[in-house]
Short mmCIF file of C-alpha atoms in Angstrom, two decimals:
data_model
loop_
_atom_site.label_atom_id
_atom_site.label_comp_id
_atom_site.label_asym_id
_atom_site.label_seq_id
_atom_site.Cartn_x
_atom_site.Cartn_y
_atom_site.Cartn_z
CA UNK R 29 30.52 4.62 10.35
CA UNK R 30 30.65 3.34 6.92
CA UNK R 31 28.22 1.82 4.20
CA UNK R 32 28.67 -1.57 5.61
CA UNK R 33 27.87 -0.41 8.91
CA UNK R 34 24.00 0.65 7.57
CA UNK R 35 23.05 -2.09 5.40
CA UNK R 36 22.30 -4.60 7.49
CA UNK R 37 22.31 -8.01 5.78
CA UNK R 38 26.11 -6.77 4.43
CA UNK R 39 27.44 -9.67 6.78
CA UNK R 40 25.20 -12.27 4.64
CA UNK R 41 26.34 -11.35 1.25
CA UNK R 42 29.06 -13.21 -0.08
CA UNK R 43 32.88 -11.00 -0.63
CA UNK R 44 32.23 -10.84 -4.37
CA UNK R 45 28.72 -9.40 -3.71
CA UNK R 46 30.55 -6.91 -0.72
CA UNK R 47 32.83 -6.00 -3.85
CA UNK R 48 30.34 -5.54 -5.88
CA UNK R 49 28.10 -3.25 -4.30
CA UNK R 50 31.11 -0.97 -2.78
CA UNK R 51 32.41 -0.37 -6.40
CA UNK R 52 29.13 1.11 -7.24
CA UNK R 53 27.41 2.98 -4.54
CA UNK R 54 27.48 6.68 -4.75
CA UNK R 55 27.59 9.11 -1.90
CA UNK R 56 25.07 12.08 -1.97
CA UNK R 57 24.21 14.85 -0.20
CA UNK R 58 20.82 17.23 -0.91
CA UNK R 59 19.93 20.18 1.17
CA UNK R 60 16.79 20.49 2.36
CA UNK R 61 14.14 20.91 0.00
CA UNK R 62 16.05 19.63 -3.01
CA UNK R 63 13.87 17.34 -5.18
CA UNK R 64 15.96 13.57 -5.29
CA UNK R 65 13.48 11.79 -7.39
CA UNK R 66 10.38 12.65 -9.05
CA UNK R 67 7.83 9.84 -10.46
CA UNK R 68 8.68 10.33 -14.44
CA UNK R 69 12.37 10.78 -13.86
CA UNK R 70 14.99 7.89 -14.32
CA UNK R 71 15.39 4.98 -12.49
CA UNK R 72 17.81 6.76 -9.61
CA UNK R 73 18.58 3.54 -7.51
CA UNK R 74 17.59 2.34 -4.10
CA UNK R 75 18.52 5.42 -1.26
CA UNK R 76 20.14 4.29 1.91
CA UNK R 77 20.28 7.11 4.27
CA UNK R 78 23.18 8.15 6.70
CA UNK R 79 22.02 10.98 8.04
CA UNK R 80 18.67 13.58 7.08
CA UNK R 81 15.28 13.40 6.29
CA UNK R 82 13.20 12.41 3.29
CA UNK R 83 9.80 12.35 2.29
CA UNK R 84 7.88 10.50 -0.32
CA UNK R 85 4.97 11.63 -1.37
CA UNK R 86 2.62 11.08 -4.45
CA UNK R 87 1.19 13.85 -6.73
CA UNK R 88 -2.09 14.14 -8.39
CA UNK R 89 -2.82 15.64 -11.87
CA UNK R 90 -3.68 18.73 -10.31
CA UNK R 91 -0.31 19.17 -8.37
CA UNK R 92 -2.37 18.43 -4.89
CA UNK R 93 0.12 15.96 -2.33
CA UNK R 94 0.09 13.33 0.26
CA UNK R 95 3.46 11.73 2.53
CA UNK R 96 3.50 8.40 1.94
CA UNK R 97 6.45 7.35 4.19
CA UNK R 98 9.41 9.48 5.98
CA UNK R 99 13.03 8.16 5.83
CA UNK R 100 15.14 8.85 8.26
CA UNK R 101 18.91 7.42 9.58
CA UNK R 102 19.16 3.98 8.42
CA UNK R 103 16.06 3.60 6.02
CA UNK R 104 15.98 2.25 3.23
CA UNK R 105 14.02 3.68 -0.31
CA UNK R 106 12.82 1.06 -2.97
CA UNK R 107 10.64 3.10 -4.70
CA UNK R 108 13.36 5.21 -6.40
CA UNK R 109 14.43 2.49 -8.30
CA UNK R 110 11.39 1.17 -9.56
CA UNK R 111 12.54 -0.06 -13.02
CA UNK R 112 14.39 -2.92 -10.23
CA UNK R 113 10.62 -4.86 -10.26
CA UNK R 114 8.28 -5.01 -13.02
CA UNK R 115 5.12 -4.71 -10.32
CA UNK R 116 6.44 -1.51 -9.02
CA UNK R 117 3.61 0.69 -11.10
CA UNK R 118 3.47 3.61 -9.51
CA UNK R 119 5.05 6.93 -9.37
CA UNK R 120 6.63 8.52 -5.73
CA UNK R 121 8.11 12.08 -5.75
CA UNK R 122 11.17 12.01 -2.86
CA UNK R 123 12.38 14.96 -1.66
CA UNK R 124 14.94 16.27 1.22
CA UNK R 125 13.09 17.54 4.31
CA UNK R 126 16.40 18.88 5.92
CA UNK R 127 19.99 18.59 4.69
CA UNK R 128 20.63 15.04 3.95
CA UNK R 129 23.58 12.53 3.59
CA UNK R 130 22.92 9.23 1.61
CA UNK R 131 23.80 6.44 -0.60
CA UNK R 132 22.62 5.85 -4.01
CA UNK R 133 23.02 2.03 -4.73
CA UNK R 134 21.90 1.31 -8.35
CA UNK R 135 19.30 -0.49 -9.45
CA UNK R 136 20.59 -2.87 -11.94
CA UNK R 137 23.37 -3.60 -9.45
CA UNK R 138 20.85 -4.22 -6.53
CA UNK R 139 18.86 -6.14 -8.95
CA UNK R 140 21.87 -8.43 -9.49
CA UNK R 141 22.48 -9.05 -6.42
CA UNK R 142 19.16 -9.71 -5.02
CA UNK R 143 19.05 -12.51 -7.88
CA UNK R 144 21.66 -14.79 -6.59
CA UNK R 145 21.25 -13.89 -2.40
CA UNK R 146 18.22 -15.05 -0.50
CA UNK R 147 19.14 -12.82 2.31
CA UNK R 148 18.84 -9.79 0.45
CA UNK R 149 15.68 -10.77 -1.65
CA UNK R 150 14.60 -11.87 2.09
CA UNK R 151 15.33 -8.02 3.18
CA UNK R 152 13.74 -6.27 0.43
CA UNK R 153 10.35 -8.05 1.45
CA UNK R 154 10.47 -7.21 5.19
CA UNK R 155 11.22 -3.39 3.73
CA UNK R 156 8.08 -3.77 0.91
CA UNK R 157 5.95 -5.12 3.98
CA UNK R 158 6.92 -2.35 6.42
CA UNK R 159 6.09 0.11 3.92
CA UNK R 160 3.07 -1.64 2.83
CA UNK R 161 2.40 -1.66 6.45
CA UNK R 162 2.56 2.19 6.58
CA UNK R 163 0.40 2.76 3.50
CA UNK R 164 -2.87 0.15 4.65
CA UNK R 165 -2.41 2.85 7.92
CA UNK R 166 -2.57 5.24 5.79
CA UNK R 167 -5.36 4.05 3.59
CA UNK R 168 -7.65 3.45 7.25
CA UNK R 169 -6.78 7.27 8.14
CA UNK R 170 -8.23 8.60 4.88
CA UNK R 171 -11.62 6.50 4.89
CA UNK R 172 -12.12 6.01 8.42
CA UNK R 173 -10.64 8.89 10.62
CA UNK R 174 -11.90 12.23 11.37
CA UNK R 175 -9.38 15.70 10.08
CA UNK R 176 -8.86 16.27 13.64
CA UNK R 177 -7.95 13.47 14.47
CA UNK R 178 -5.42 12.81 11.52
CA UNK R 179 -3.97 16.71 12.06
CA UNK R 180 -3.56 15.57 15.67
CA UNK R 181 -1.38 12.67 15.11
CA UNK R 182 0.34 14.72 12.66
CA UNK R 183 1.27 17.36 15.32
CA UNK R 184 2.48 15.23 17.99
CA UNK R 185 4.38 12.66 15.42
CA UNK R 186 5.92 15.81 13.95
CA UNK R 187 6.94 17.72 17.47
CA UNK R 188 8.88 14.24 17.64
CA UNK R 189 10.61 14.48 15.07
CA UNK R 190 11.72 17.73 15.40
CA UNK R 191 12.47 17.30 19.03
CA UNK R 192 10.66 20.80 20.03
CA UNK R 193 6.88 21.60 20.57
CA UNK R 194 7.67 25.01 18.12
CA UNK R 195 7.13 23.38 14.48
CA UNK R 196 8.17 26.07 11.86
CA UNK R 197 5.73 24.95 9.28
CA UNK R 198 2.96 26.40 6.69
CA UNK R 199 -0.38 25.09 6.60
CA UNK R 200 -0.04 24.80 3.19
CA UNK R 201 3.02 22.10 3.64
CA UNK R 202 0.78 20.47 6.32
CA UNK R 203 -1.91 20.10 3.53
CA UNK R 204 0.27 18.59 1.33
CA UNK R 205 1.39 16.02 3.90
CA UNK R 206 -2.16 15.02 4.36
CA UNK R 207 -3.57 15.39 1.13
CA UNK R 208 -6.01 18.24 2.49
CA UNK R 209 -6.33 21.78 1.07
CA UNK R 210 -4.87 24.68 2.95
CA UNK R 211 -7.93 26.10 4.22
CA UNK R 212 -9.21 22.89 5.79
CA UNK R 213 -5.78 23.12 7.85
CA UNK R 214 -6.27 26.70 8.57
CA UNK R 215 -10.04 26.12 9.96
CA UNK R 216 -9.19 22.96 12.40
CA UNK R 217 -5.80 24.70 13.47
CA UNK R 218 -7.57 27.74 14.41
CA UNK R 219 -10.11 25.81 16.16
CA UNK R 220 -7.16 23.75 17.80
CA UNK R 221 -6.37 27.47 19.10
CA UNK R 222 -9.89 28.52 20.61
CA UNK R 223 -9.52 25.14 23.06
CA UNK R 224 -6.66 25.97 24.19
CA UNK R 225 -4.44 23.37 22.19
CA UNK R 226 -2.45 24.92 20.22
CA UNK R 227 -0.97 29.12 19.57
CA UNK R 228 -0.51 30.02 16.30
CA UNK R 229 2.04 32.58 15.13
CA UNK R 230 3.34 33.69 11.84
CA UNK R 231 5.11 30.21 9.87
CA UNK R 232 4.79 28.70 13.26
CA UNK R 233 2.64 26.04 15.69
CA UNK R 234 3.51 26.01 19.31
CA UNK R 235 1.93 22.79 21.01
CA UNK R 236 0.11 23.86 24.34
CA UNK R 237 -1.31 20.52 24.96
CA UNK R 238 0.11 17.24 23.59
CA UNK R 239 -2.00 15.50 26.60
CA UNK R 240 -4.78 16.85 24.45
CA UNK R 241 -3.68 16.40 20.82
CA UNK R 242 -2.99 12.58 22.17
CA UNK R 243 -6.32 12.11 23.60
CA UNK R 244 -7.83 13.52 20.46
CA UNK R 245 -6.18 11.27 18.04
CA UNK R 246 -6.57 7.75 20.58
CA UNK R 247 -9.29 5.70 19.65
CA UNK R 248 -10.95 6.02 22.94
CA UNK Y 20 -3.16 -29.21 -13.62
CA UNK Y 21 -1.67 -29.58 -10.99
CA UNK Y 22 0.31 -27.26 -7.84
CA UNK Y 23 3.32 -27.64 -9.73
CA UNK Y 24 1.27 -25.86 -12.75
CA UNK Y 25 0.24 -22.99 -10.81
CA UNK Y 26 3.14 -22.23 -8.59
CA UNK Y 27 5.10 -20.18 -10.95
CA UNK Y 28 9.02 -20.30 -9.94
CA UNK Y 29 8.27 -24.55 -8.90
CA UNK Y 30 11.34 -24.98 -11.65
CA UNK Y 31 13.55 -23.25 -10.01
CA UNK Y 32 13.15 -25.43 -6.23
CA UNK Y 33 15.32 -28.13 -5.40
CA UNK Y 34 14.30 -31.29 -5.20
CA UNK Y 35 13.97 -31.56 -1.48
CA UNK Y 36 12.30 -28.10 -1.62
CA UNK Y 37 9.49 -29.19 -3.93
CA UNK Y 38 9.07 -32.49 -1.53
CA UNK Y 39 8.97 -30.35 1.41
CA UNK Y 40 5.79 -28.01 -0.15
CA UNK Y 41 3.85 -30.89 -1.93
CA UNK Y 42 3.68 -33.01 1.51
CA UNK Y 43 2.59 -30.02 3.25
CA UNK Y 44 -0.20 -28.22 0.98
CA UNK Y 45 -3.31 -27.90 1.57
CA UNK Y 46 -6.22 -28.19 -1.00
CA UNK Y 47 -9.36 -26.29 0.63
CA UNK Y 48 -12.99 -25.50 -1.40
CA UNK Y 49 -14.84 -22.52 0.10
CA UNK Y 50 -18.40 -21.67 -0.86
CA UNK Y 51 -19.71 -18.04 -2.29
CA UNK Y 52 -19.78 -16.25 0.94
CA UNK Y 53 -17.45 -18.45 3.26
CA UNK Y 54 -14.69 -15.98 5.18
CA UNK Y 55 -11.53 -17.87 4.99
CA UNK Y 56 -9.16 -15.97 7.21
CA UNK Y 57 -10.15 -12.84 9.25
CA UNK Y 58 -7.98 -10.33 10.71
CA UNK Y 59 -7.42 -11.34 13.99
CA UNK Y 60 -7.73 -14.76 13.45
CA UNK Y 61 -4.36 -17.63 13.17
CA UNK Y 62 -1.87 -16.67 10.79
CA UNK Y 63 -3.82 -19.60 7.93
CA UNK Y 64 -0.49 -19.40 5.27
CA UNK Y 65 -0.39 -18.41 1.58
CA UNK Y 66 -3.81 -18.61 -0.43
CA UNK Y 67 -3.11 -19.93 -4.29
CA UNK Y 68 -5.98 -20.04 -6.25
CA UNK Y 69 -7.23 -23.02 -8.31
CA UNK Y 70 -10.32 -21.75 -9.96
CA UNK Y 71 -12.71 -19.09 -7.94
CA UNK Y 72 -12.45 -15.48 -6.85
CA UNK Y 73 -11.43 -14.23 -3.07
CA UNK Y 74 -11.85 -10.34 -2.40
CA UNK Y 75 -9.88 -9.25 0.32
CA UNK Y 76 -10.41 -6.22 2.15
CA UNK Y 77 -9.80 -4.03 5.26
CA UNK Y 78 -12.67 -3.40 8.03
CA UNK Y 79 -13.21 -0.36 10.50
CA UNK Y 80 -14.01 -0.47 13.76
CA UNK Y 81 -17.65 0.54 12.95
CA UNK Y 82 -17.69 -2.39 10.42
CA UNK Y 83 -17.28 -0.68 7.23
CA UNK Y 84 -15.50 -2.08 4.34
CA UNK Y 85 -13.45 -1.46 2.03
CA UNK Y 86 -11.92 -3.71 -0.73
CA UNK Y 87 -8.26 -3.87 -1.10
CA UNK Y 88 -7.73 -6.47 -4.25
CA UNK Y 89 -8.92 -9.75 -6.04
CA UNK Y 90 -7.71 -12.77 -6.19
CA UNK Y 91 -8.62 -14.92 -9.38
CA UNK Y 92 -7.36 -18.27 -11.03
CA UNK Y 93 -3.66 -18.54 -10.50
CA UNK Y 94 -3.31 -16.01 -8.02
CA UNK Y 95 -1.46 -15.85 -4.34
CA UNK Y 96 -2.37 -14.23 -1.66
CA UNK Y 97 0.56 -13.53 0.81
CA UNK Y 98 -1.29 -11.61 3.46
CA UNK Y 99 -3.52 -14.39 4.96
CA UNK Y 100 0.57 -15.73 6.09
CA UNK Y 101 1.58 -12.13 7.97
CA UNK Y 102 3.21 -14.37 10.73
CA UNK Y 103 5.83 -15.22 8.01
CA UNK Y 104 6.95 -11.79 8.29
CA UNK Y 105 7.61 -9.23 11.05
CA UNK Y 106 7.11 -6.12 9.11
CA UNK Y 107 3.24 -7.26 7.98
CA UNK Y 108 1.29 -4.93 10.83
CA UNK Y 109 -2.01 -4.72 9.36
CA UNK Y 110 -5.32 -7.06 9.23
CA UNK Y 111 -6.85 -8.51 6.51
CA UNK Y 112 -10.14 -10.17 6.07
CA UNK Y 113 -10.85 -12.30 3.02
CA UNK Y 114 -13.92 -13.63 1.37
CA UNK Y 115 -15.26 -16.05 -1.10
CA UNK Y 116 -16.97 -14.11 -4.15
CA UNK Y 117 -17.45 -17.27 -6.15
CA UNK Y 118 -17.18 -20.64 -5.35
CA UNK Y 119 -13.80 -21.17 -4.90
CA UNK Y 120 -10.72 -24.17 -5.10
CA UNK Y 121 -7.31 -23.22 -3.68
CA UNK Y 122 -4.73 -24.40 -2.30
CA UNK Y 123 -2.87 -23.39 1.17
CA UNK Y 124 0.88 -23.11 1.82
CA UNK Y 125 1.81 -22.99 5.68
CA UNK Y 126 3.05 -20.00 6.17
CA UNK Y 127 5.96 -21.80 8.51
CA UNK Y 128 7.21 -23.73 5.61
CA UNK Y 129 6.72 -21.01 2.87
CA UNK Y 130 8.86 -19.29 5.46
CA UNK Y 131 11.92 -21.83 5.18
CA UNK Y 132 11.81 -22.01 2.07
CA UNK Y 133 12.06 -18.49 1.33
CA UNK Y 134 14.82 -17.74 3.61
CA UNK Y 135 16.94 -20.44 1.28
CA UNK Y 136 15.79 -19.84 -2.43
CA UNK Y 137 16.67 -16.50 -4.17
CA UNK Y 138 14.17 -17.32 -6.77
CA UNK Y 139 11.18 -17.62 -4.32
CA UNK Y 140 12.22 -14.70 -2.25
CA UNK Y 141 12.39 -12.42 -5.33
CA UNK Y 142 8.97 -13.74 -6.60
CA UNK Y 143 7.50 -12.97 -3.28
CA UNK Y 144 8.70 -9.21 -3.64
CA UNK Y 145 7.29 -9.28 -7.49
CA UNK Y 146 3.73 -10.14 -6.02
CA UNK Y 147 4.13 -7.42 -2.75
CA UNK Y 148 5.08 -4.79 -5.50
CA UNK Y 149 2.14 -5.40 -7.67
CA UNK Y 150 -0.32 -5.30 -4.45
CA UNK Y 151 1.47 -2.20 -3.34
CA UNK Y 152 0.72 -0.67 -6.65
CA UNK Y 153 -2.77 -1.72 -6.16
CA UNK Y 154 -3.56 0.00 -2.87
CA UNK Y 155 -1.03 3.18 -4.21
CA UNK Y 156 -3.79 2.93 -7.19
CA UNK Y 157 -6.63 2.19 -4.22
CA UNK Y 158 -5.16 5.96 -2.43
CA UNK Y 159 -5.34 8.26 -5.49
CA UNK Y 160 -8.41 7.41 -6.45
CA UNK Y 161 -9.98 7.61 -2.86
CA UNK Y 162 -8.04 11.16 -2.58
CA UNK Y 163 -8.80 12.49 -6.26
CA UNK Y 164 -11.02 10.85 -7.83
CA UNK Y 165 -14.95 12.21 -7.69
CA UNK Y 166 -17.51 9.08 -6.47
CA UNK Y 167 -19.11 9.48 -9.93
CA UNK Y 168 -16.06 8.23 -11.75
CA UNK Y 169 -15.05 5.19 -8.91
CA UNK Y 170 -18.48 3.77 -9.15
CA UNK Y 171 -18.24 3.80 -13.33
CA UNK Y 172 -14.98 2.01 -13.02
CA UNK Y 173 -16.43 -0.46 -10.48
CA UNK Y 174 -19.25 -1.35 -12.28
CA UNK Y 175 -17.14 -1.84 -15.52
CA UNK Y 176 -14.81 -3.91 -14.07
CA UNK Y 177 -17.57 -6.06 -12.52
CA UNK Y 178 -19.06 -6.39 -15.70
CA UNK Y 179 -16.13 -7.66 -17.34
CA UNK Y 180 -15.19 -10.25 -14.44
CA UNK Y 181 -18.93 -11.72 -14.47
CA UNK Y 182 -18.73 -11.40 -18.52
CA UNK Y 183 -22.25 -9.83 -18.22
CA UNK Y 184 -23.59 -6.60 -18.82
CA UNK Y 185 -26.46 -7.44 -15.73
CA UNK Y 186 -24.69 -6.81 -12.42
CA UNK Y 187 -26.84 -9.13 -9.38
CA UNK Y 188 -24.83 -7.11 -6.80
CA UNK Y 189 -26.70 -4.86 -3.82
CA UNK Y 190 -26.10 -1.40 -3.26
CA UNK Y 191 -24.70 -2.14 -0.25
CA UNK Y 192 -22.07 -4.58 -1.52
CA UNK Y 193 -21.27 -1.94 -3.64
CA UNK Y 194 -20.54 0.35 -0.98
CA UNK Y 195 -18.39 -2.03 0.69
CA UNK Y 196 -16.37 -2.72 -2.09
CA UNK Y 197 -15.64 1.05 -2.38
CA UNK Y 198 -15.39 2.77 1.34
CA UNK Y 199 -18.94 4.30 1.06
CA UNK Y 200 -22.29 4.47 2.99
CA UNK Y 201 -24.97 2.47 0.96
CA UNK Y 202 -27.04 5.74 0.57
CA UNK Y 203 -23.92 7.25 -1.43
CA UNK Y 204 -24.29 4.83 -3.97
CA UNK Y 205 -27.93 4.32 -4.38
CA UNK Y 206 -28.03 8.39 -4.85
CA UNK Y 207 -25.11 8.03 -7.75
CA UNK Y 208 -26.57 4.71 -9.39
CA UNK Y 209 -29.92 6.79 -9.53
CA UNK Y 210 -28.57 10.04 -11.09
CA UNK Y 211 -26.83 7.17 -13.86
CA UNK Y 212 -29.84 6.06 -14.77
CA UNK Y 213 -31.42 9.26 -15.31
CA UNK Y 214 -28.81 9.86 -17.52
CA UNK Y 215 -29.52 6.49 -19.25
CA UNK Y 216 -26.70 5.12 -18.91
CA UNK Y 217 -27.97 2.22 -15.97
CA UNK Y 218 -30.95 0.58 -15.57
CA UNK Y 219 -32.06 -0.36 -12.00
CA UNK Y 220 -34.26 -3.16 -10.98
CA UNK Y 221 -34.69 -5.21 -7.51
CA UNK Y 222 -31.23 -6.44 -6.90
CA UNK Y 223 -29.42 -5.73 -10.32
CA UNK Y 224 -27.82 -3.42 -12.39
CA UNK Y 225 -27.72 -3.39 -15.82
CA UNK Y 226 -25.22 -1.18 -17.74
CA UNK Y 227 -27.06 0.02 -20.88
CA UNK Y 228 -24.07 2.32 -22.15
CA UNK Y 229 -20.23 0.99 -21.33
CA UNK Y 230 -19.03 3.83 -23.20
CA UNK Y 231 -20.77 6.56 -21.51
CA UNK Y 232 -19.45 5.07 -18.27
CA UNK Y 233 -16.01 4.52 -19.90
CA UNK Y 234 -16.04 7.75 -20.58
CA UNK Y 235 -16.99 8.94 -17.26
CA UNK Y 236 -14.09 7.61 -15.54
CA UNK Y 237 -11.34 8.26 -18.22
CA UNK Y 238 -9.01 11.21 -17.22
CA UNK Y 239 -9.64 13.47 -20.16
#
C-alpha cells in the first residue's frame, strides 16, 4: 500500500495536484514515546498515518495533561500544522504511543492545494468536524460525568485497542489521559478492585469484568 | 447592507452560485429569549447574523448548561446545519440573548455549494477552526482554571458586550453560561463583594473594580 492508497480524496485531485503532493511528502517513523510535535514547536505539517498510534493531548502551565484524540491507521492530524489556518489558536502536544509509520505532508503545500480543490477543502471539514465531534464528547465527560464512569470507558476503550484485557499502564499515564491526578486514579482503581472489577498488579490492570466496567459507564 | 455585505467570500461565487443562495435565504427575527434550533430538532441550516446576539450551548441530561460560544453581528453559525455534514455527532441548542435579525442558509444548498467552490469550502474550515479553538479554550479553563478566575473573566466580558459596568443577569444564568450549580456562583459573587470588588443587588451586578477582577483572572 502506498500514499495514494490512504488519502482518500487522492482520486479527486487533479494529476498536477497528485504531482504535487508526492514530490513533497515525507516518510517518518517514531518509536513509541517519541515526542512528534509539541504546541510551541514549528509548523510540522499535516500527519497521515500508515501504521502506529498517536496521541494528542494538551498541556497546562503546570505540566498536568489530557488526550484529546487518538490516531490510528488511516487518520489524519490537522493540528500539527496549524500555521495552515489562521483560526487554528491553540496548542496540541502529539506524541507516538507505540512505534509508528507516517507521512508528513507540509503545510504550505496542503495549504496550496486545498486553495484550488473543493474536494480537499470539502475533506478537511468532515476531519475538523469529526474531531470537533470528539472534543464536545469530551467537553460533556468533564462537566457532566462521574470519575468512574469516565475511568470505565477508558478501560474498556483501551482493552480495545490493545486487543488484551492485561493493559501495561501507570496510573500516572492514565491521569494524564484524563486530565486527573494520579492519586484520584489510584483511589477509584483500587476501589474497582474491592468489587471485584478489576486486579491490580505492579505497571499492570487486568480487566475481570468488562460486563461491569460497561454497565458502569452506560447511561442507564 | 445587504446578504451580499455580510457573507464574506460572496466575491468569489459564480454567478449562478450567488442566484442559487439569494433565492433561497431566509431572513428570520427572533425575540430575547426565543430558542431557534434545539438539539434534536430538524437540521434548520446556517445561522448569519444581521444585528443581535445568539449563545449557543450544550445541555445534560439533567438539564444543565453550559455555553459553548457567541454569535454577534456578522457572524455564522455552522452547527444549527449538522445534516450538511456526516462527521457533526453532537447537539446543539441555541438561544436569542438580544433581539436578534439573521438570516438562514439551507443547509441542503450551503451543501452544494460547498462541494463546488474551493473558496467557500476553505472559509467553512476557517470558521470550524476558530470554534474549535474556542471550546479547546472552553476545556483548559474548565480543567485548570480555579471558579474564582472563570467567573472574573465572565463578568468582564459581559460587561464589555452590554458596554455597561451594571450586569441585569441572574445567578443562575450565570451558572449556565459556565457549567456550574447556581449556589457555586452566588457563594463566589458574595466572597467578590466582600472583597469590594462587586456590588450585589436584586437581579444585578455591578463591577466596582475591572482591574481587581482583571487581575484575578490574568495568569501571573
Amino acid at each position: 500500500m502506498e500514499f495514494k492508497d490512504y488519502f482518500p480524496v487522492w482520486d479527486q485531485l487533479t494529476a498536477e495536484q497528485k504531482k504535487k503532493l508526492s514530490e513533497h511528502i515525507i516518510c517518518r517513523t517514531a518509536k513509541k514515546g517519541d515526542v512528534i510535535h509539541s504546541g510551541d514547536s514549528d509548523c510540522l505539517g499535516l500527519l497521515l498515518i500508515r501504521k502506529g498510534q498517536l496521541r494528542a493531548f494538551i498541556l497546562s502551565d503546570e505540566g498536568r495533561e489530557i488526550t484529546i484524540y487518538r490516531l490510528l491507521d488511516m487518520d489524519i492530524c490537522l493540528f500539527s500544522a496549524s500555521c495552515m489556518m489562521h483560526s487554528i489558536q491553540f496548542e496540541i502536544t502529539i506524541e507516538a504511543e507505540k512505534d509508528t509509520d507516517f507521512w508528513i505532508i507540509p503545510a504550505d503545500v496542503y495549504k496550496e492545494i486545498m486553495a484550488q480543490s473543493a474536494p480537499l477543502a470539502n475533506y478537511t471539514n468532515e476531519i475538523m468536524a469529526a474531531r470537533f465531534s470528539e472534543v464536545m464528547w469530551l467537553i460533556e465527560q468533564i462537566l457532566w460525568k462521574s470519575f468512574d464512569k469516565r475511568l470505565a470507558r477508558f478501560l474498556l476503550d483501551e482493552s480495545s485497542l490493545e486487543g488484551s484485557s492485561v493493559l501495561k499502564i501507570t496510573h500516572e499515564t492514565i491521569g494524564n489521559h484524563l486530565g486527573s491526578a494520579r492519586e484520584v486514579v489510584t483511589r477509584m482503581l483500587r476501589y474497582f478492585q474491592n468489587e471485584g472489577i478489576v486486579k491490580l498488579s505492579r505497571g499492570k490492570i487486568e480487566i475481570l469484568s468488562p460486563h461491569r466496567l460497561e454497565s458502569l459507564c452506560s447511561d442507564l
